[in-house]
Amino acid sequence: MQMNILSRLFSSTRLWTTNIRSTGLGAGLKTSAAGGEPAGTLPVKPKRPVNAYIRFLQSIRPELKTKNPKASPTEISKLAAVQWQVLDLANKTKLEEEYKKEQAIWLQQNAKYLSQLTDEQKEEIRQNRVEKSEVKAKREHRKRVKELGKPKRPLNGFLLYCQDQKPKNLNREENRSQIKSLSEQWSKLSEAQKEPYQRRAVDAVAKYREDMLKWEEKMIAQDNMDVVRRKNVLIPAPSKDVAPPTKTSKATTRRQ
């Protein structure tokens, strides 16, 4: 079973070609109120008008929220979609005409905006888009591994101590103050008092590593190679009795 998994891993190209960039660049970029591009050296970008349905959604959302105070944003959107389906043609046509008029104006404004950009500003916009794409890819990757059931990293001794001692349901400021207080308490504990928490942390790490190996074997078996940690994957050394692959066989492997 283990050899079969490693064989599939070795022949898969997805593990080597998938590259989720983990930089945090772009996460805190400031954007202009008008267009979403980062503020600073860039001129204000004309704001693209929203389509007829979004206009309707924006106009009806306050009323729906008032009538359904406990509804989530997703539920509000579903309620609006139902009302959009039964909206009469005259109102839909009016909203569509408003959109088309604003769209025509925006196209002219945007063309002027683009024509005034310097090469440096165009490059800055390109870089900003790349960074946003990387942040989005990282966020989607985290969501995917969570959905696939990736084991959570264990807490260290200090955090286990905080978990036991800290009250529940604190707001951000209360939580920050409590952590600071617990940090001071932790520093005053003797090694004997810390030992139970440190031992729990060591046991948790051992279990985490075991769970990760099992989870990654499962991911490999399911061909989810892009979520497997490359640095922790062991590829068996080729046998001395086996001739090295030829160029033709490598090309064939890549095509597969």
Short mmCIF file of C-alpha atoms in Angstrom, two decimals:
data_model
loop_
_atom_site.label_atom_id
_atom_site.label_comp_id
_atom_site.label_asym_id
_atom_site.label_seq_id
_atom_site.Cartn_x
_atom_site.Cartn_y
_atom_site.Cartn_z
CA MET A 1 0.00 0.00 0.00
CA GLN A 2 2.77 2.42 1.01
CA MET A 3 4.80 1.67 -2.13
CA ASN A 4 1.70 2.14 -4.28
CA ILE A 5 1.06 5.56 -2.72
CA LEU A 6 4.66 6.64 -3.21
CA SER A 7 4.60 5.43 -6.80
CA ARG A 8 1.52 7.52 -7.54
CA LEU A 9 3.12 10.49 -5.84
CA PHE A 10 6.30 10.18 -7.88
CA SER A 11 4.44 10.00 -11.19
CA SER A 12 2.06 12.85 -10.45
CA THR A 13 2.83 16.24 -11.97
CA ARG A 14 0.28 18.14 -9.93
CA LEU A 15 2.47 18.15 -6.84
CA TRP A 16 5.31 19.85 -8.68
CA THR A 17 3.26 22.28 -10.77
CA THR A 18 0.86 23.57 -8.13
CA ASN A 19 2.35 26.53 -6.32
CA ILE A 20 0.23 28.39 -3.81
CA ARG A 21 2.10 31.59 -3.10
CA SER A 22 2.04 32.28 0.62
CA THR A 23 3.06 35.93 0.67
CA GLY A 24 0.88 38.35 2.57
CA LEU A 25 1.48 41.20 0.14
CA GLY A 26 -1.59 43.14 -0.79
CA ALA A 27 -3.54 42.11 2.31
CA GLY A 28 -3.49 45.63 3.70
CA LEU A 29 -3.61 47.67 0.53
CA LYS A 30 -5.63 50.86 0.74
CA THR A 31 -8.09 51.34 -2.06
CA SER A 32 -9.61 54.44 -3.51
CA ALA A 33 -13.28 55.01 -2.78
CA ALA A 34 -14.10 55.19 -6.45
CA GLY A 35 -12.50 52.22 -8.09
CA GLY A 36 -10.78 49.65 -5.94
CA GLU A 37 -7.21 50.29 -7.09
CA PRO A 38 -4.69 51.09 -4.34
CA ALA A 39 -4.52 54.74 -3.38
CA GLY A 40 -1.26 56.66 -3.48
CA THR A 41 0.51 57.31 -6.76
CA LEU A 42 -2.45 56.15 -8.84
CA PRO A 43 -5.22 58.49 -9.99
CA VAL A 44 -8.76 57.73 -8.86
CA LYS A 45 -10.26 55.09 -11.12
CA PRO A 46 -13.85 55.61 -12.36
CA LYS A 47 -16.27 53.33 -10.57
CA ARG A 48 -17.88 50.71 -12.78
CA PRO A 49 -21.70 50.88 -12.54
CA VAL A 50 -23.56 47.88 -11.14
CA ASN A 51 -26.00 45.93 -13.29
CA ALA A 52 -29.79 46.00 -13.05
CA TYR A 53 -30.09 43.11 -10.59
CA ILE A 54 -27.50 44.53 -8.17
CA ARG A 55 -29.30 47.89 -8.30
CA PHE A 56 -32.51 46.14 -7.34
CA LEU A 57 -30.74 44.21 -4.58
CA GLN A 58 -29.23 47.38 -3.12
CA SER A 59 -32.58 49.17 -3.16
CA ILE A 60 -34.52 46.37 -1.48
CA ARG A 61 -31.91 45.11 1.00
CA PRO A 62 -32.72 47.64 3.82
CA GLU A 63 -36.40 46.68 3.73
CA LEU A 64 -35.59 42.96 3.75
CA LYS A 65 -33.19 43.39 6.68
CA THR A 66 -35.85 45.28 8.64
CA LYS A 67 -38.43 42.56 8.01
CA ASN A 68 -35.93 39.75 8.64
CA PRO A 69 -33.53 41.02 11.34
CA LYS A 70 -32.08 37.57 12.06
CA ALA A 71 -31.43 36.69 8.42
CA SER A 72 -27.83 36.33 7.26
CA PRO A 73 -26.52 38.27 4.22
CA THR A 74 -26.82 35.10 2.15
CA GLU A 75 -30.44 34.63 3.21
CA ILE A 76 -31.20 38.28 2.41
CA SER A 77 -29.75 37.79 -1.08
CA LYS A 78 -31.93 34.71 -1.60
CA LEU A 79 -35.03 36.64 -0.56
CA ALA A 80 -34.11 39.43 -2.96
CA ALA A 81 -33.60 36.91 -5.77
CA VAL A 82 -37.14 35.63 -5.25
CA GLN A 83 -38.55 39.16 -5.47
CA TRP A 84 -36.46 39.87 -8.57
CA GLN A 85 -38.05 36.87 -10.29
CA VAL A 86 -41.55 38.30 -9.81
CA LEU A 87 -40.62 41.94 -10.51
CA ASP A 88 -42.67 43.35 -13.38
CA LEU A 89 -41.05 43.95 -16.76
CA ALA A 90 -41.46 47.74 -16.61
CA ASN A 91 -39.33 48.07 -13.47
CA LYS A 92 -36.72 45.65 -14.78
CA THR A 93 -36.51 47.62 -18.03
CA LYS A 94 -36.12 50.89 -16.12
CA LEU A 95 -33.25 49.48 -14.07
CA GLU A 96 -31.60 48.08 -17.18
CA GLU A 97 -31.81 51.43 -18.99
CA GLU A 98 -30.27 53.23 -16.00
CA TYR A 99 -27.42 50.75 -16.05
CA LYS A 100 -26.81 51.16 -19.79
CA LYS A 101 -26.68 54.97 -19.51
CA GLU A 102 -24.16 54.85 -16.66
CA GLN A 103 -22.20 52.14 -18.44
CA ALA A 104 -21.79 54.35 -21.52
CA ILE A 105 -20.52 57.22 -19.36
CA TRP A 106 -18.17 54.90 -17.49
CA LEU A 107 -16.66 53.54 -20.70
CA GLN A 108 -15.68 57.06 -21.75
CA GLN A 109 -14.32 57.95 -18.32
CA ASN A 110 -12.37 54.71 -18.06
CA ALA A 111 -10.84 55.15 -21.52
CA LYS A 112 -9.64 58.61 -20.48
CA TYR A 113 -8.31 57.23 -17.19
CA LEU A 114 -6.33 54.49 -18.95
CA SER A 115 -4.91 56.90 -21.53
CA GLN A 116 -3.48 59.12 -18.77
CA LEU A 117 -1.63 56.34 -16.94
CA THR A 118 2.15 56.33 -17.11
CA ASP A 119 4.10 53.12 -17.72
CA GLU A 120 5.07 53.10 -14.03
CA GLN A 121 1.44 53.39 -12.95
CA LYS A 122 0.40 50.60 -15.31
CA GLU A 123 3.09 48.38 -13.82
CA GLU A 124 1.94 49.30 -10.30
CA ILE A 125 -1.63 48.29 -11.19
CA ARG A 126 -0.37 45.02 -12.66
CA GLN A 127 1.64 44.25 -9.53
CA ASN A 128 -1.33 45.06 -7.30
CA ARG A 129 -3.51 42.66 -9.25
CA VAL A 130 -0.89 39.92 -8.99
CA GLU A 131 -0.64 40.44 -5.23
CA LYS A 132 -4.42 40.37 -4.82
CA SER A 133 -4.54 37.17 -6.86
CA GLU A 134 -1.91 35.59 -4.62
CA VAL A 135 -3.79 36.56 -1.47
CA LYS A 136 -6.99 35.13 -2.94
CA ALA A 137 -5.23 31.89 -3.90
CA LYS A 138 -3.85 31.56 -0.39
CA ARG A 139 -7.29 32.15 1.13
CA GLU A 140 -8.91 29.59 -1.17
CA HIS A 141 -6.15 27.09 -0.39
CA ARG A 142 -6.76 27.45 3.36
CA LYS A 143 -10.48 26.98 2.79
CA ARG A 144 -9.89 23.88 0.68
CA VAL A 145 -7.59 22.11 3.14
CA LYS A 146 -10.07 22.87 5.90
CA GLU A 147 -12.88 21.31 3.87
CA LEU A 148 -10.65 18.29 3.24
CA GLY A 149 -10.30 17.82 6.99
CA LYS A 150 -6.67 18.80 7.51
CA PRO A 151 -5.67 18.30 11.17
CA LYS A 152 -5.31 21.49 13.18
CA ARG A 153 -1.94 22.48 14.57
CA PRO A 154 -1.71 21.75 18.31
CA LEU A 155 -1.37 24.42 20.99
CA ASN A 156 1.85 24.88 22.92
CA GLY A 157 2.07 24.66 26.70
CA PHE A 158 1.36 28.33 27.31
CA LEU A 159 -1.70 28.39 25.05
CA LEU A 160 -3.04 25.24 26.71
CA TYR A 161 -2.66 27.05 30.03
CA CYS A 162 -4.55 30.04 28.62
CA GLN A 163 -7.24 27.74 27.28
CA ASP A 164 -7.81 26.33 30.75
CA GLN A 165 -7.64 29.64 32.60
CA LYS A 166 -9.18 32.21 30.26
CA PRO A 167 -12.91 33.00 30.64
CA LYS A 168 -15.16 32.41 27.64
CA ASN A 169 -16.96 34.96 25.43
CA LEU A 170 -14.53 37.85 25.86
CA ASN A 171 -14.45 40.73 23.40
CA ARG A 172 -11.23 41.67 21.63
CA GLU A 173 -9.99 44.14 24.24
CA GLU A 174 -10.90 41.86 27.14
CA ASN A 175 -9.20 38.94 25.43
CA ARG A 176 -6.03 40.95 24.83
CA SER A 177 -5.93 42.08 28.45
CA GLN A 178 -6.56 38.55 29.70
CA ILE A 179 -3.78 37.08 27.55
CA LYS A 180 -1.35 39.68 28.89
CA SER A 181 -2.34 38.83 32.45
CA LEU A 182 -2.03 35.09 31.82
CA SER A 183 1.37 35.62 30.22
CA GLU A 184 2.59 37.27 33.40
CA GLN A 185 1.12 34.44 35.48
CA TRP A 186 2.76 31.83 33.25
CA SER A 187 6.17 33.45 33.63
CA LYS A 188 5.88 33.15 37.41
CA LEU A 189 4.98 29.46 37.39
CA SER A 190 7.61 26.95 38.42
CA GLU A 191 8.81 24.32 35.97
CA ALA A 192 6.89 21.73 37.97
CA GLN A 193 3.68 23.75 37.55
CA LYS A 194 4.29 24.17 33.82
CA GLU A 195 5.18 20.52 33.30
CA PRO A 196 1.59 19.17 32.90
CA TYR A 197 0.88 21.68 30.14
CA GLN A 198 4.21 21.06 28.43
CA ARG A 199 3.59 17.31 28.54
CA ARG A 200 0.14 17.77 27.02
CA ALA A 201 1.70 19.91 24.28
CA VAL A 202 4.30 17.24 23.48
CA ASP A 203 1.60 14.56 23.32
CA ALA A 204 -0.52 16.80 21.10
CA VAL A 205 2.38 17.36 18.69
CA ALA A 206 3.00 13.61 18.45
CA LYS A 207 -0.67 12.99 17.69
CA TYR A 208 -0.73 15.86 15.19
CA ARG A 209 2.21 14.40 13.27
CA GLU A 210 0.57 11.00 13.21
CA ASP A 211 -2.74 12.49 12.07
CA MET A 212 -0.99 14.53 9.37
CA LEU A 213 0.74 11.46 7.95
CA LYS A 214 -2.56 9.59 7.79
CA TRP A 215 -4.34 12.59 6.28
CA GLU A 216 -1.65 13.12 3.65
CA GLU A 217 -1.72 9.44 2.70
CA LYS A 218 -5.46 9.83 2.25
CA MET A 219 -4.96 12.96 0.14
CA ILE A 220 -2.42 11.17 -2.05
CA ALA A 221 -4.80 8.24 -2.50
CA GLN A 222 -7.52 10.71 -3.54
CA ASP A 223 -5.12 12.50 -5.92
CA ASN A 224 -5.22 15.74 -3.92
CA MET A 225 -1.48 16.15 -4.39
CA ASP A 226 -1.47 19.94 -4.15
CA VAL A 227 -2.32 19.90 -0.43
CA VAL A 228 0.51 17.54 0.52
CA ARG A 229 3.64 19.06 2.07
CA ARG A 230 6.43 18.47 -0.41
CA LYS A 231 9.21 18.78 2.15
CA ASN A 232 7.72 15.91 4.16
CA VAL A 233 7.16 13.55 1.24
CA LEU A 234 9.77 10.83 0.94
CA ILE A 235 10.50 9.50 -2.54
CA PRO A 236 12.24 6.09 -2.48
CA ALA A 237 15.69 6.01 -4.07
CA PRO A 238 15.78 4.14 -7.41
CA SER A 239 16.97 0.55 -7.21
CA LYS A 240 20.47 -0.21 -8.51
CA ASP A 241 18.96 -2.95 -10.65
CA VAL A 242 16.68 -0.48 -12.41
CA ALA A 243 18.11 1.53 -15.28
CA PRO A 244 17.58 5.31 -15.12
CA PRO A 245 14.62 6.55 -17.18
CA THR A 246 15.36 7.65 -20.72
CA LYS A 247 14.41 11.04 -22.12
CA THR A 248 11.54 9.40 -23.96
CA SER A 249 10.13 7.89 -20.78
CA LYS A 250 10.38 11.27 -19.01
CA ALA A 251 8.43 12.95 -21.76
CA THR A 252 5.86 10.18 -21.61
CA THR A 253 5.57 10.64 -17.85
CA ARG A 254 5.01 14.37 -18.25
CA ARG A 255 2.26 13.79 -20.80
CA GLN A 256 0.56 11.39 -18.41
#
